mmCIF file of C-alpha atoms and ligand atoms in Angstrom:
data_model
loop_
_atom_site.group_PDB
_atom_site.id
_atom_site.type_symbol
_atom_site.label_atom_id
_atom_site.label_comp_id
_atom_site.label_asym_id
_atom_site.label_seq_id
_atom_site.Cartn_x
_atom_site.Cartn_y
_atom_site.Cartn_z
ATOM 1 C CA MET A 79 83.181 146.064 92.706
ATOM 2 C CA LEU A 80 86.019 145.374 95.103
ATOM 3 C CA GLN A 81 85.190 141.706 95.393
ATOM 4 C CA ARG A 82 84.827 139.647 92.255
ATOM 5 C CA PRO A 83 84.830 135.962 93.282
ATOM 6 C CA ARG A 84 85.031 135.033 89.596
ATOM 7 C CA ARG A 85 88.686 136.233 89.523
ATOM 8 C CA ASN A 86 89.645 133.080 91.460
ATOM 9 C CA ARG A 87 87.879 130.951 88.872
ATOM 10 C CA TYR A 88 89.633 132.559 85.933
ATOM 11 C CA SER A 89 91.867 129.665 84.793
ATOM 12 C CA ASP A 90 92.446 125.993 85.483
ATOM 13 C CA SER A 91 95.635 126.933 87.263
ATOM 14 C CA ILE A 92 93.949 129.432 89.600
ATOM 15 C CA ARG A 93 91.062 127.051 90.194
ATOM 16 C CA ASN A 94 93.574 124.372 91.184
ATOM 17 C CA LEU A 95 95.312 126.763 93.573
ATOM 18 C CA VAL A 96 92.126 127.596 95.447
ATOM 19 C CA GLN A 97 90.527 124.136 95.423
ATOM 20 C CA GLU A 98 89.594 123.272 99.012
ATOM 21 C CA ASN A 99 88.783 119.566 98.840
ATOM 22 C CA PHE A 100 90.148 116.570 96.965
ATOM 23 C CA VAL A 101 89.358 112.898 96.605
ATOM 24 C CA SER A 102 92.271 110.511 96.188
ATOM 25 C CA VAL A 103 92.532 106.732 96.042
ATOM 26 C CA ASN A 104 94.030 106.982 99.525
ATOM 27 C CA ASP A 105 90.595 108.001 100.861
ATOM 28 C CA LEU A 106 88.677 105.094 99.386
ATOM 29 C CA ILE A 107 87.577 101.695 100.670
ATOM 30 C CA TYR A 108 86.251 99.277 98.046
ATOM 31 C CA PRO A 109 83.508 96.801 99.088
ATOM 32 C CA LEU A 110 83.844 93.259 97.728
ATOM 33 C CA PHE A 111 81.357 90.364 97.867
ATOM 34 C CA LEU A 112 82.610 86.814 98.378
ATOM 35 C CA VAL A 113 80.814 83.540 97.516
ATOM 36 C CA GLN A 114 81.832 79.950 98.081
ATOM 37 C CA GLY A 115 83.098 78.006 95.060
ATOM 38 C CA GLU A 116 85.458 78.479 92.148
ATOM 39 C CA GLU A 117 85.512 80.529 88.974
ATOM 40 C CA ILE A 118 82.458 82.524 89.983
ATOM 41 C CA LYS A 119 81.988 86.121 88.886
ATOM 42 C CA GLN A 120 78.279 87.015 89.026
ATOM 43 C CA GLU A 121 77.227 90.593 88.391
ATOM 44 C CA ILE A 122 74.791 92.030 90.970
ATOM 45 C CA HIS A 123 71.959 93.155 88.706
ATOM 46 C CA SER A 124 70.968 96.099 90.919
ATOM 47 C CA LEU A 125 74.592 97.194 91.370
ATOM 48 C CA PRO A 126 76.094 97.198 87.862
ATOM 49 C CA GLY A 127 79.865 96.786 87.729
ATOM 50 C CA ASN A 128 79.932 94.948 91.075
ATOM 51 C CA PHE A 129 80.166 91.193 91.389
ATOM 52 C CA ARG A 130 79.934 88.222 93.696
ATOM 53 C CA TRP A 131 83.370 86.625 93.489
ATOM 54 C CA SER A 132 84.728 83.233 94.415
ATOM 55 C CA LEU A 133 88.094 83.534 96.150
ATOM 56 C CA ASP A 134 90.215 82.452 93.148
ATOM 57 C CA LEU A 135 88.860 85.242 90.925
ATOM 58 C CA LEU A 136 88.665 87.701 93.810
ATOM 59 C CA LEU A 137 92.443 87.454 94.246
ATOM 60 C CA THR A 138 92.939 88.538 90.627
ATOM 61 C CA GLU A 139 90.435 91.349 91.114
ATOM 62 C CA ILE A 140 92.250 92.616 94.217
ATOM 63 C CA GLU A 141 95.533 92.429 92.297
ATOM 64 C CA SER A 142 94.100 94.681 89.569
ATOM 65 C CA CYS A 143 92.705 97.111 92.174
ATOM 66 C CA VAL A 144 96.096 97.279 93.890
ATOM 67 C CA GLN A 145 97.691 98.081 90.502
ATOM 68 C CA LEU A 146 95.281 101.032 90.310
ATOM 69 C CA GLY A 147 96.419 102.315 93.710
ATOM 70 C CA LEU A 148 93.499 101.084 95.822
ATOM 71 C CA HIS A 149 94.734 99.777 99.145
ATOM 72 C CA ALA A 150 91.707 99.244 101.408
ATOM 73 C CA PHE A 151 88.878 96.749 100.995
ATOM 74 C CA ILE A 152 85.818 95.741 102.995
ATOM 75 C CA LEU A 153 84.752 92.143 102.459
ATOM 76 C CA PHE A 154 81.193 90.786 102.751
ATOM 77 C CA PRO A 155 80.245 87.091 102.501
ATOM 78 C CA ALA A 156 77.159 85.639 100.770
ATOM 79 C CA ILE A 157 76.387 82.587 102.913
ATOM 80 C CA PRO A 158 74.448 79.626 101.440
ATOM 81 C CA GLU A 159 71.030 79.191 103.082
ATOM 82 C CA ASN A 160 71.912 75.713 104.428
ATOM 83 C CA LEU A 161 74.746 77.177 106.540
ATOM 84 C CA LYS A 162 72.493 79.707 108.270
ATOM 85 C CA ASP A 163 70.963 79.133 111.704
ATOM 86 C CA LYS A 164 69.370 81.172 114.496
ATOM 87 C CA THR A 165 72.635 81.772 116.349
ATOM 88 C CA ALA A 166 74.924 82.341 113.336
ATOM 89 C CA THR A 167 77.309 79.563 114.436
ATOM 90 C CA TYR A 168 78.891 79.369 110.968
ATOM 91 C CA SER A 169 80.215 82.926 111.438
ATOM 92 C CA TYR A 170 83.012 81.662 113.696
ATOM 93 C CA HIS A 171 83.224 78.031 112.515
ATOM 94 C CA GLU A 172 86.773 76.964 111.650
ATOM 95 C CA ASP A 173 85.719 75.785 108.151
ATOM 96 C CA ASN A 174 84.120 79.166 107.341
ATOM 97 C CA PHE A 175 85.073 80.099 103.762
ATOM 98 C CA TYR A 176 84.984 83.830 104.610
ATOM 99 C CA LEU A 177 87.596 83.385 107.359
ATOM 100 C CA LYS A 178 89.764 81.269 105.051
ATOM 101 C CA ALA A 179 89.476 83.946 102.371
ATOM 102 C CA ILE A 180 90.619 86.612 104.853
ATOM 103 C CA SER A 181 93.761 84.544 105.576
ATOM 104 C CA THR A 182 94.487 83.897 101.907
ATOM 105 C CA ILE A 183 93.979 87.540 100.907
ATOM 106 C CA LYS A 184 96.150 88.879 103.731
ATOM 107 C CA ASN A 185 98.895 86.345 102.970
ATOM 108 C CA LYS A 186 98.931 87.350 99.319
ATOM 109 C CA PHE A 187 98.536 91.113 99.913
ATOM 110 C CA PRO A 188 100.036 91.867 103.344
ATOM 111 C CA GLN A 189 100.291 95.587 102.483
ATOM 112 C CA ILE A 190 96.541 96.197 102.029
ATOM 113 C CA THR A 191 94.020 97.077 104.733
ATOM 114 C CA LEU A 192 91.294 94.456 104.948
ATOM 115 C CA ILE A 193 88.097 95.223 106.840
ATOM 116 C CA SER A 194 85.458 92.682 107.868
ATOM 117 C CA ASP A 195 81.738 92.784 108.568
ATOM 118 C CA VAL A 196 80.690 91.873 112.103
ATOM 119 C CA ALA A 197 76.924 91.291 112.184
ATOM 120 C CA MET A 198 74.697 88.245 112.305
ATOM 121 C CA ASP A 199 72.585 88.983 109.233
ATOM 122 C CA PRO A 200 74.596 87.101 106.574
ATOM 123 C CA TYR A 201 74.583 83.977 108.801
ATOM 124 C CA ASN A 202 71.252 84.310 110.545
ATOM 125 C CA SER A 203 68.256 82.287 109.332
ATOM 126 C CA ASP A 204 66.103 85.228 110.503
ATOM 127 C CA GLY A 205 68.069 87.730 108.392
ATOM 128 C CA HIS A 206 68.547 90.068 111.345
ATOM 129 C CA ASP A 207 71.749 91.551 112.758
ATOM 130 C CA GLY A 208 70.983 90.155 116.213
ATOM 131 C CA LEU A 209 69.487 87.123 117.895
ATOM 132 C CA VAL A 210 65.720 86.923 117.367
ATOM 133 C CA GLU A 211 63.380 85.643 120.095
ATOM 134 C CA ASN A 212 59.597 85.998 119.912
ATOM 135 C CA GLY A 213 59.952 88.674 117.265
ATOM 136 C CA GLN A 214 62.347 90.727 119.422
ATOM 137 C CA ILE A 215 65.989 91.426 118.522
ATOM 138 C CA LEU A 216 67.946 90.635 121.698
ATOM 139 C CA ASN A 217 70.782 93.031 122.500
ATOM 140 C CA ASP A 218 72.928 91.545 125.283
ATOM 141 C CA ALA A 219 72.532 87.953 124.106
ATOM 142 C CA THR A 220 73.870 89.011 120.679
ATOM 143 C CA LEU A 221 77.125 90.467 122.056
ATOM 144 C CA PRO A 222 78.954 87.155 122.765
ATOM 145 C CA ILE A 223 78.220 86.015 119.193
ATOM 146 C CA LEU A 224 79.643 89.261 117.793
ATOM 147 C CA GLY A 225 82.656 88.857 120.086
ATOM 148 C CA LYS A 226 83.350 85.322 118.802
ATOM 149 C CA MET A 227 82.932 86.486 115.210
ATOM 150 C CA ALA A 228 85.404 89.362 115.692
ATOM 151 C CA VAL A 229 88.005 87.127 117.381
ATOM 152 C CA ALA A 230 87.673 84.500 114.611
ATOM 153 C CA GLN A 231 88.253 87.223 112.011
ATOM 154 C CA ALA A 232 91.244 88.546 113.957
ATOM 155 C CA LYS A 233 92.712 85.025 114.108
ATOM 156 C CA ALA A 234 92.267 84.830 110.326
ATOM 157 C CA GLY A 235 94.368 87.989 109.966
ATOM 158 C CA ILE A 236 91.868 90.840 109.531
ATOM 159 C CA ASP A 237 93.265 94.359 110.039
ATOM 160 C CA ILE A 238 90.056 96.079 111.128
ATOM 161 C CA VAL A 239 86.706 94.616 112.195
ATOM 162 C CA GLY A 240 83.534 96.432 111.155
ATOM 163 C CA PRO A 241 80.590 95.940 113.512
ATOM 164 C CA SER A 242 77.547 96.892 111.390
ATOM 165 C CA ASP A 243 74.903 95.515 113.754
ATOM 166 C CA MET A 244 73.980 98.570 115.908
ATOM 167 C CA MET A 245 73.636 96.582 119.153
ATOM 168 C CA ASP A 246 74.273 98.736 122.247
ATOM 169 C CA GLY A 247 77.639 98.197 123.927
ATOM 170 C CA ARG A 248 79.125 96.083 121.156
ATOM 171 C CA VAL A 249 82.225 98.195 120.561
ATOM 172 C CA ALA A 250 83.407 97.869 124.175
ATOM 173 C CA TYR A 251 82.464 94.166 124.184
ATOM 174 C CA ILE A 252 84.377 93.435 120.962
ATOM 175 C CA ARG A 253 87.382 95.513 122.112
ATOM 176 C CA GLN A 254 87.546 93.450 125.315
ATOM 177 C CA CYS A 255 87.308 90.138 123.428
ATOM 178 C CA LEU A 256 90.020 91.172 120.951
ATOM 179 C CA ASP A 257 92.373 92.417 123.665
ATOM 180 C CA ALA A 258 91.847 89.305 125.816
ATOM 181 C CA GLU A 259 93.091 87.216 122.869
ATOM 182 C CA GLY A 260 96.085 89.487 122.267
ATOM 183 C CA PHE A 261 94.686 91.291 119.210
ATOM 184 C CA THR A 262 95.385 94.787 120.539
ATOM 185 C CA ASN A 263 96.431 95.971 117.059
ATOM 186 C CA VAL A 264 93.186 94.963 115.332
ATOM 187 C CA GLY A 265 91.129 98.129 114.840
ATOM 188 C CA ILE A 266 87.389 98.718 115.107
ATOM 189 C CA LEU A 267 85.528 100.615 112.398
ATOM 190 C CA SER A 268 82.200 101.164 114.093
ATOM 191 C CA TYR A 269 79.000 101.714 112.143
ATOM 192 C CA SER A 270 78.082 104.474 114.604
ATOM 193 C CA ALA A 271 75.234 106.343 112.909
ATOM 194 C CA LYS A 272 73.676 103.616 110.796
ATOM 195 C CA TYR A 273 70.180 104.517 109.720
ATOM 196 C CA ALA A 274 67.217 102.220 108.979
ATOM 197 C CA SER A 275 67.468 103.283 105.350
ATOM 198 C CA ALA A 276 65.635 102.309 102.177
ATOM 199 C CA PHE A 277 68.940 102.524 100.292
ATOM 200 C CA TYR A 278 70.409 99.113 101.268
ATOM 201 C CA GLY A 279 68.338 97.161 98.703
ATOM 202 C CA PRO A 280 71.043 96.168 96.180
ATOM 203 C CA PHE A 281 73.347 95.054 99.033
ATOM 204 C CA ARG A 282 70.652 92.765 100.419
ATOM 205 C CA ASP A 283 70.136 91.400 96.873
ATOM 206 C CA ALA A 284 73.858 90.718 96.654
ATOM 207 C CA LEU A 285 73.965 88.776 99.919
ATOM 208 C CA ASP A 286 70.389 87.549 100.034
ATOM 209 C CA SER A 287 70.388 88.952 103.574
ATOM 210 C CA ALA A 288 67.071 90.813 103.827
ATOM 211 C CA PRO A 289 65.182 90.238 107.118
ATOM 212 C CA LYS A 290 62.798 87.271 106.857
ATOM 213 C CA SER A 291 60.228 89.190 108.882
ATOM 214 C CA GLY A 292 59.895 92.687 110.306
ATOM 215 C CA ASP A 293 62.382 95.495 109.725
ATOM 216 C CA LYS A 294 65.558 96.804 111.365
ATOM 217 C CA LYS A 295 64.010 99.890 112.986
ATOM 218 C CA SER A 296 64.492 98.661 116.566
ATOM 219 C CA TYR A 297 68.278 98.784 116.155
ATOM 220 C CA GLN A 298 69.135 100.981 113.147
ATOM 221 C CA MET A 299 68.475 104.702 113.609
ATOM 222 C CA ASN A 300 65.436 106.709 112.590
ATOM 223 C CA PRO A 301 66.300 108.757 109.449
ATOM 224 C CA ALA A 302 64.578 111.733 111.116
ATOM 225 C CA ASN A 303 67.168 111.986 113.914
ATOM 226 C CA ALA A 304 70.438 113.932 114.090
ATOM 227 C CA LYS A 305 71.198 114.467 117.817
ATOM 228 C CA GLU A 306 71.047 110.710 118.317
ATOM 229 C CA ALA A 307 74.013 110.358 115.915
ATOM 230 C CA ILE A 308 76.127 112.374 118.353
ATOM 231 C CA LEU A 309 75.025 110.135 121.221
ATOM 232 C CA GLU A 310 75.965 106.998 119.244
ATOM 233 C CA ALA A 311 79.313 108.453 118.144
ATOM 234 C CA ASN A 312 80.190 109.536 121.702
ATOM 235 C CA LEU A 313 79.431 106.058 123.005
ATOM 236 C CA ASP A 314 81.490 104.326 120.307
ATOM 237 C CA ALA A 315 84.427 106.675 120.825
ATOM 238 C CA THR A 316 84.462 106.088 124.587
ATOM 239 C CA GLU A 317 84.019 102.344 124.059
ATOM 240 C CA GLY A 318 87.242 102.234 122.018
ATOM 241 C CA ALA A 319 86.290 102.605 118.360
ATOM 242 C CA ASP A 320 89.078 103.690 115.978
ATOM 243 C CA PHE A 321 86.808 105.014 113.210
ATOM 244 C CA LEU A 322 83.224 106.315 113.299
ATOM 245 C CA MET A 323 80.914 105.641 110.385
ATOM 246 C CA VAL A 324 77.906 107.472 108.996
ATOM 247 C CA LYS A 325 75.722 105.332 106.761
ATOM 248 C CA PRO A 326 74.255 106.077 104.205
ATOM 249 C CA ALA A 327 76.369 109.002 103.028
ATOM 250 C CA LEU A 328 74.646 111.152 100.404
ATOM 251 C CA HIS A 329 71.311 111.473 102.162
ATOM 252 C CA TYR A 330 73.108 112.097 105.466
ATOM 253 C CA LEU A 331 75.723 114.721 104.545
ATOM 254 C CA ASP A 332 74.498 116.851 107.471
ATOM 255 C CA ILE A 333 75.251 113.984 109.860
ATOM 256 C CA ILE A 334 78.767 113.625 108.413
ATOM 257 C CA LEU A 335 79.373 117.332 109.089
ATOM 258 C CA LEU A 336 77.868 117.076 112.565
ATOM 259 C CA LEU A 337 80.154 114.203 113.588
ATOM 260 C CA LYS A 338 83.158 115.880 111.971
ATOM 261 C CA GLN A 339 82.544 118.888 114.241
ATOM 262 C CA ASN A 340 81.826 116.827 117.359
ATOM 263 C CA GLN A 341 84.406 114.045 117.226
ATOM 264 C CA LYS A 342 88.158 113.559 117.070
ATOM 265 C CA LEU A 343 88.236 110.157 115.380
ATOM 266 C CA PRO A 344 88.331 109.745 111.575
ATOM 267 C CA ILE A 345 84.866 109.862 109.996
ATOM 268 C CA VAL A 346 84.023 107.185 107.448
ATOM 269 C CA ALA A 347 81.056 107.689 105.112
ATOM 270 C CA TYR A 348 79.407 104.630 103.562
ATOM 271 C CA HIS A 349 78.160 105.585 100.092
ATOM 272 C CA VAL A 350 75.696 102.701 100.109
ATOM 273 C CA SER A 351 74.482 100.375 97.401
ATOM 274 C CA GLY A 352 71.172 102.149 96.698
ATOM 275 C CA GLU A 353 72.900 105.518 96.402
ATOM 276 C CA CYS A 354 75.360 104.098 93.866
ATOM 277 C CA ALA A 355 72.580 102.234 92.013
ATOM 278 C CA MET A 356 70.583 105.469 91.537
ATOM 279 C CA LEU A 357 73.496 107.143 89.817
ATOM 280 C CA SER A 358 74.325 104.076 87.712
ATOM 281 C CA ALA A 359 70.710 103.830 86.544
ATOM 282 C CA ALA A 360 70.537 107.491 85.538
ATOM 283 C CA CYS A 361 73.857 107.168 83.677
ATOM 284 C CA ALA A 362 72.749 103.968 81.926
ATOM 285 C CA ASN A 363 69.710 105.906 80.654
ATOM 286 C CA GLY A 364 71.906 108.707 79.402
ATOM 287 C CA TRP A 365 70.304 111.147 81.868
ATOM 288 C CA LEU A 366 73.568 111.868 83.687
ATOM 289 C CA ASN A 367 77.211 111.607 82.657
ATOM 290 C CA PHE A 368 79.034 109.070 84.847
ATOM 291 C CA ASN A 369 82.463 110.637 84.265
ATOM 292 C CA THR A 370 81.372 113.940 85.801
ATOM 293 C CA ALA A 371 78.499 112.989 88.136
ATOM 294 C CA MET A 372 80.392 110.213 89.941
ATOM 295 C CA PRO A 373 83.495 112.247 90.955
ATOM 296 C CA GLU A 374 81.239 115.171 91.976
ATOM 297 C CA THR A 375 79.302 112.758 94.201
ATOM 298 C CA LEU A 376 82.454 111.525 95.954
ATOM 299 C CA LEU A 377 83.754 115.073 96.320
ATOM 300 C CA SER A 378 80.520 116.180 97.987
ATOM 301 C CA ILE A 379 80.949 113.449 100.606
ATOM 302 C CA LYS A 380 84.532 114.606 101.297
ATOM 303 C CA ARG A 381 83.463 118.259 101.426
ATOM 304 C CA ALA A 382 80.786 117.426 103.989
ATOM 305 C CA GLY A 383 83.570 116.208 106.278
ATOM 306 C CA ALA A 384 84.244 112.548 105.559
ATOM 307 C CA ASP A 385 87.885 111.524 105.913
ATOM 308 C CA ILE A 386 87.281 108.169 104.243
ATOM 309 C CA ILE A 387 84.625 106.964 101.772
ATOM 310 C CA ILE A 388 83.405 103.407 101.286
ATOM 311 C CA THR A 389 82.046 103.320 97.738
ATOM 312 C CA TYR A 390 81.191 100.787 95.037
ATOM 313 C CA PHE A 391 82.681 103.324 92.597
ATOM 314 C CA ALA A 392 86.186 103.099 94.108
ATOM 315 C CA LYS A 393 87.589 101.064 91.222
ATOM 316 C CA ALA A 394 85.875 103.173 88.550
ATOM 317 C CA PHE A 395 87.258 106.302 90.260
ATOM 318 C CA ALA A 396 90.803 104.880 90.351
ATOM 319 C CA GLU A 397 90.541 103.932 86.657
ATOM 320 C CA MET A 398 89.327 107.425 85.823
ATOM 321 C CA LEU A 399 92.292 109.043 87.609
ATOM 322 C CA LEU A 400 94.661 106.895 85.608
ATOM 323 C CA LYS A 401 93.133 107.980 82.290
ATOM 324 C CA LYS A 402 93.411 111.700 83.126
HETATM 325 C C1 LIG B 755 74.298 94.542 107.430
HETATM 326 C C2 LIG B 755 74.852 95.518 106.452
HETATM 327 C C3 LIG B 755 74.079 96.192 105.497
HETATM 328 C C4 LIG B 755 74.936 96.969 104.732
HETATM 329 C C5 LIG B 755 76.237 96.788 105.226
HETATM 330 N N1 LIG B 755 76.172 95.875 106.309
HETATM 331 C C6 LIG B 755 72.628 96.103 105.188
HETATM 332 C C7 LIG B 755 71.643 96.133 106.258
HETATM 333 O O1 LIG B 755 71.847 96.699 107.334
HETATM 334 O O2 LIG B 755 70.586 95.541 106.027
HETATM 335 C C8 LIG B 755 74.476 97.823 103.591
HETATM 336 C C9 LIG B 755 75.491 98.373 102.671
HETATM 337 C C10 LIG B 755 74.972 98.888 101.383
HETATM 338 O O3 LIG B 755 73.747 99.022 101.140
HETATM 339 O O4 LIG B 755 75.817 99.180 100.521
HETATM 340 N N2 LIG B 755 74.967 94.193 108.519
#
């Protein structure tokens, strides 16, 4: 035999020399859930190890993440039912606790990258990402609301806005609104290929943001489609996005690879709540080993072509690296 691939697997040292892909804390974005109030740290039962935080405790949590080397966070608000309405007015209201939290966090940790969520669903009494009229999700009428939300977040000091709504034309619309207000340095992380997936359950539990009626299939993509992801990514790139996202990640590794090959912008993979919950549940039952299965999972997302991973395991991964 002239070729014996096992020779390059002979020792740890050789294996390290030929390793093609790596995950580092630099690649990771950690999602955090914010609630109104003080001294609140509620575990999300379907997402063990993740919590709804009030701002006071969230600041301490971010501090401990920063100590571990994490430097990028995406923040989602759980909005009390009485502040929700059909047009999501609270999303850009000056008293909004999410906007105040953005300012406080960025003042305390100017060095981190803070990413927002731009979508109506946390604020919308219908639980949809857009304006609902006669059971339809309106596209163009939703854009000005998303624009106001993005500008309010930029005024609060956000680094990057994250439109997760899947309305057509929203990246260009938001870019125009931000630039008109002088926020040319605020980036856009666009949820480009966001699928109508069954794996968002724990996230909707965390925010109580599930649609009150119907589903999201008229705006999120059909899990059966791949070419359409290229169409969406092309549009977002030409509309001025700075990052393109594929969501979910694990069940869509082919889409990550496809966009990696078709696009120039950094590809972000969202390892979503249901995908993390599956692994946590198997580990809690002793069916899988968290310390080996979790890093292998993140590595597979990198290998597929993701430059950046949003994962609920970011902190656990950073802690694991430290112990090595
Ligand atoms: C909604 C939004 C969702 C997630 C991020 N932003 C859920 C949805 O579309 O219903 C899901 C993230 C996850 O499951 O981890 N704008």
